[in-house]
PDB file of C-alpha atoms in Angstrom:
ATOM      1  CA  MET A   1      -2.292   0.972 -11.543  1.00 58.00           C
ATOM      2  CA  THR A   2      -4.582   1.784  -8.639  1.00 70.00           C
ATOM      3  CA  ASP A   3      -7.421  -0.089 -10.331  1.00 78.00           C
ATOM      4  CA  LYS A   4      -5.324  -3.273 -10.504  1.00 83.00           C
ATOM      5  CA  LEU A   5      -4.227  -2.727  -6.918  1.00 81.00           C
ATOM      6  CA  LYS A   6      -7.853  -2.471  -5.804  1.00 82.00           C
ATOM      7  CA  GLN A   7      -8.586  -5.698  -7.646  1.00 86.00           C
ATOM      8  CA  HIS A   8      -5.734  -7.477  -5.866  1.00 86.00           C
ATOM      9  CA  ILE A   9      -6.926  -6.217  -2.485  1.00 87.00           C
ATOM     10  CA  ALA A  10     -10.459  -7.397  -3.280  1.00 86.00           C
ATOM     11  CA  LEU A  11      -9.081 -10.816  -4.258  1.00 89.00           C
ATOM     12  CA  PHE A  12      -7.213 -10.956  -0.966  1.00 89.00           C
ATOM     13  CA  GLY A  13     -10.438 -10.142   0.864  1.00 89.00           C
ATOM     14  CA  GLY A  14     -12.186 -12.911  -1.025  1.00 90.00           C
ATOM     15  CA  LEU A  15      -9.433 -15.316  -0.024  1.00 90.00           C
ATOM     16  CA  LEU A  16      -9.814 -14.334   3.631  1.00 90.00           C
ATOM     17  CA  SER A  17     -13.566 -14.862   3.369  1.00 91.00           C
ATOM     18  CA  ALA A  18     -13.020 -18.299   1.840  1.00 92.00           C
ATOM     19  CA  VAL A  19     -10.642 -19.235   4.665  1.00 92.00           C
ATOM     20  CA  LEU A  20     -13.239 -18.036   7.184  1.00 90.00           C
ATOM     21  CA  LEU A  21     -15.944 -20.190   5.593  1.00 90.00           C
ATOM     22  CA  PHE A  22     -13.618 -23.198   5.503  1.00 91.00           C
ATOM     23  CA  LEU A  23     -12.724 -22.828   9.175  1.00 90.00           C
ATOM     24  CA  GLN A  24     -16.384 -22.401  10.092  1.00 89.00           C
ATOM     25  CA  SER A  25     -17.266 -25.583   8.182  1.00 90.00           C
ATOM     26  CA  LEU A  26     -14.703 -27.422  10.295  1.00 91.00           C
ATOM     27  CA  GLY A  27     -16.288 -26.056  13.457  1.00 89.00           C
ATOM     28  CA  PHE A  28     -13.593 -23.512  14.318  1.00 87.00           C
ATOM     29  CA  THR A  29     -14.791 -20.101  15.398  1.00 84.00           C
ATOM     30  CA  PHE A  30     -12.718 -17.098  16.242  1.00 83.00           C
ATOM     31  CA  THR A  31     -14.225 -14.002  17.803  1.00 86.00           C
ATOM     32  CA  TRP A  32     -11.686 -11.745  16.073  1.00 85.00           C
ATOM     33  CA  PHE A  33     -11.949 -13.336  12.586  1.00 85.00           C
ATOM     34  CA  THR A  34     -15.384 -12.482  11.198  1.00 87.00           C
ATOM     35  CA  ASP A  35     -16.868 -10.946   8.062  1.00 89.00           C
ATOM     36  CA  THR A  36     -16.867  -7.579   9.818  1.00 91.00           C
ATOM     37  CA  THR A  37     -13.161  -7.737  10.683  1.00 91.00           C
ATOM     38  CA  ILE A  38     -12.315  -8.860   7.146  1.00 91.00           C
ATOM     39  CA  ASP A  39     -14.256  -5.895   5.720  1.00 91.00           C
ATOM     40  CA  ALA A  40     -12.525  -3.521   8.131  1.00 92.00           C
ATOM     41  CA  PHE A  41      -9.111  -4.911   7.176  1.00 91.00           C
ATOM     42  CA  ILE A  42      -9.841  -4.572   3.458  1.00 91.00           C
ATOM     43  CA  ASN A  43     -11.040  -0.982   3.951  1.00 91.00           C
ATOM     44  CA  ALA A  44      -7.863  -0.199   5.882  1.00 91.00           C
ATOM     45  CA  LEU A  45      -5.767  -1.631   3.048  1.00 88.00           C
ATOM     46  CA  LEU A  46      -7.723   0.328   0.451  1.00 88.00           C
ATOM     47  CA  ALA A  47      -6.967   3.508   2.382  1.00 87.00           C
ATOM     48  CA  ALA A  48      -3.357   2.714   3.324  1.00 89.00           C
ATOM     49  CA  VAL A  49      -2.004   1.539  -0.023  1.00 83.00           C
ATOM     50  CA  PRO A  50      -2.688   4.773  -1.958  1.00 82.00           C
ATOM     51  CA  PHE A  51      -1.268   6.729   0.986  1.00 87.00           C
ATOM     52  CA  ILE A  52       1.918   4.645   0.860  1.00 87.00           C
ATOM     53  CA  LEU A  53       2.178   5.176  -2.900  1.00 83.00           C
ATOM     54  CA  VAL A  54       1.843   8.938  -2.451  1.00 85.00           C
ATOM     55  CA  VAL A  55       4.470   8.986   0.311  1.00 86.00           C
ATOM     56  CA  TYR A  56       6.823   6.959  -1.898  1.00 84.00           C
ATOM     57  CA  GLY A  57       6.235   9.346  -4.796  1.00 81.00           C
ATOM     58  CA  VAL A  58       6.983  12.357  -2.627  1.00 80.00           C
ATOM     59  CA  TYR A  59      10.113  10.653  -1.310  1.00 78.00           C
ATOM     60  CA  LYS A  60      11.363   9.786  -4.804  1.00 74.00           C
ATOM     61  CA  ASN A  61      10.687  13.303  -6.132  1.00 71.00           C
ATOM     62  CA  SER A  62      12.218  15.120  -3.190  1.00 69.00           C
ATOM     63  CA  TYR A  63      15.511  16.907  -3.598  1.00 61.00           C
ATOM     64  CA  ILE A  64      16.372  16.957   0.096  1.00 67.00           C
ATOM     65  CA  ILE A  65      16.848  13.247   0.792  1.00 70.00           C
ATOM     66  CA  SER A  66      20.234  12.225  -0.613  1.00 71.00           C
ATOM     67  CA  LYS A  67      23.505  13.840  -1.578  1.00 76.00           C
ATOM     68  CA  GLN A  68      22.979  12.849  -5.213  1.00 76.00           C
ATOM     69  CA  ALA A  69      19.544  14.464  -5.243  1.00 74.00           C
ATOM     70  CA  LYS A  70      20.966  17.679  -3.785  1.00 76.00           C
ATOM     71  CA  GLU A  71      23.634  17.721  -6.498  1.00 81.00           C
ATOM     72  CA  GLN A  72      20.980  17.159  -9.149  1.00 80.00           C
ATOM     73  CA  GLU A  73      18.917  20.034  -7.755  1.00 78.00           C
ATOM     74  CA  GLU A  74      21.942  22.330  -7.863  1.00 83.00           C
ATOM     75  CA  LEU A  75      22.624  21.320 -11.490  1.00 85.00           C
ATOM     76  CA  LEU A  76      19.000  22.040 -12.420  1.00 84.00           C
ATOM     77  CA  LYS A  77      19.250  25.464 -10.776  1.00 85.00           C
ATOM     78  CA  GLN A  78      22.458  26.236 -12.693  1.00 87.00           C
ATOM     79  CA  LYS A  79      20.784  25.351 -15.993  1.00 86.00           C
ATOM     80  CA  GLY A  80      17.744  27.460 -15.085  1.00 83.00           C
ATOM     81  CA  LEU A  81      15.410  24.482 -15.109  1.00 75.00           C
ATOM     82  CA  LYS A  82      14.345  24.919 -11.521  1.00 69.00           C
TER      83      LYS A  82
END
């Protein structure tokens, strides 16, 4: 899954680069929209997305979030599975 996610982020970076080249061909220049800022944004996404997935996984596997999860934890303890 992370491999496909990296591919999608790379495609998004390629799209941003294509938009940058198109705008430059029209004569528009932005000081904040350069190849360097695109690379920095892509690197930030590559670091943030796995972090978000890990946080979501921890949230979903936590037994302290909801009432239903607490009840499930108690049932697992009663059956000796936890």
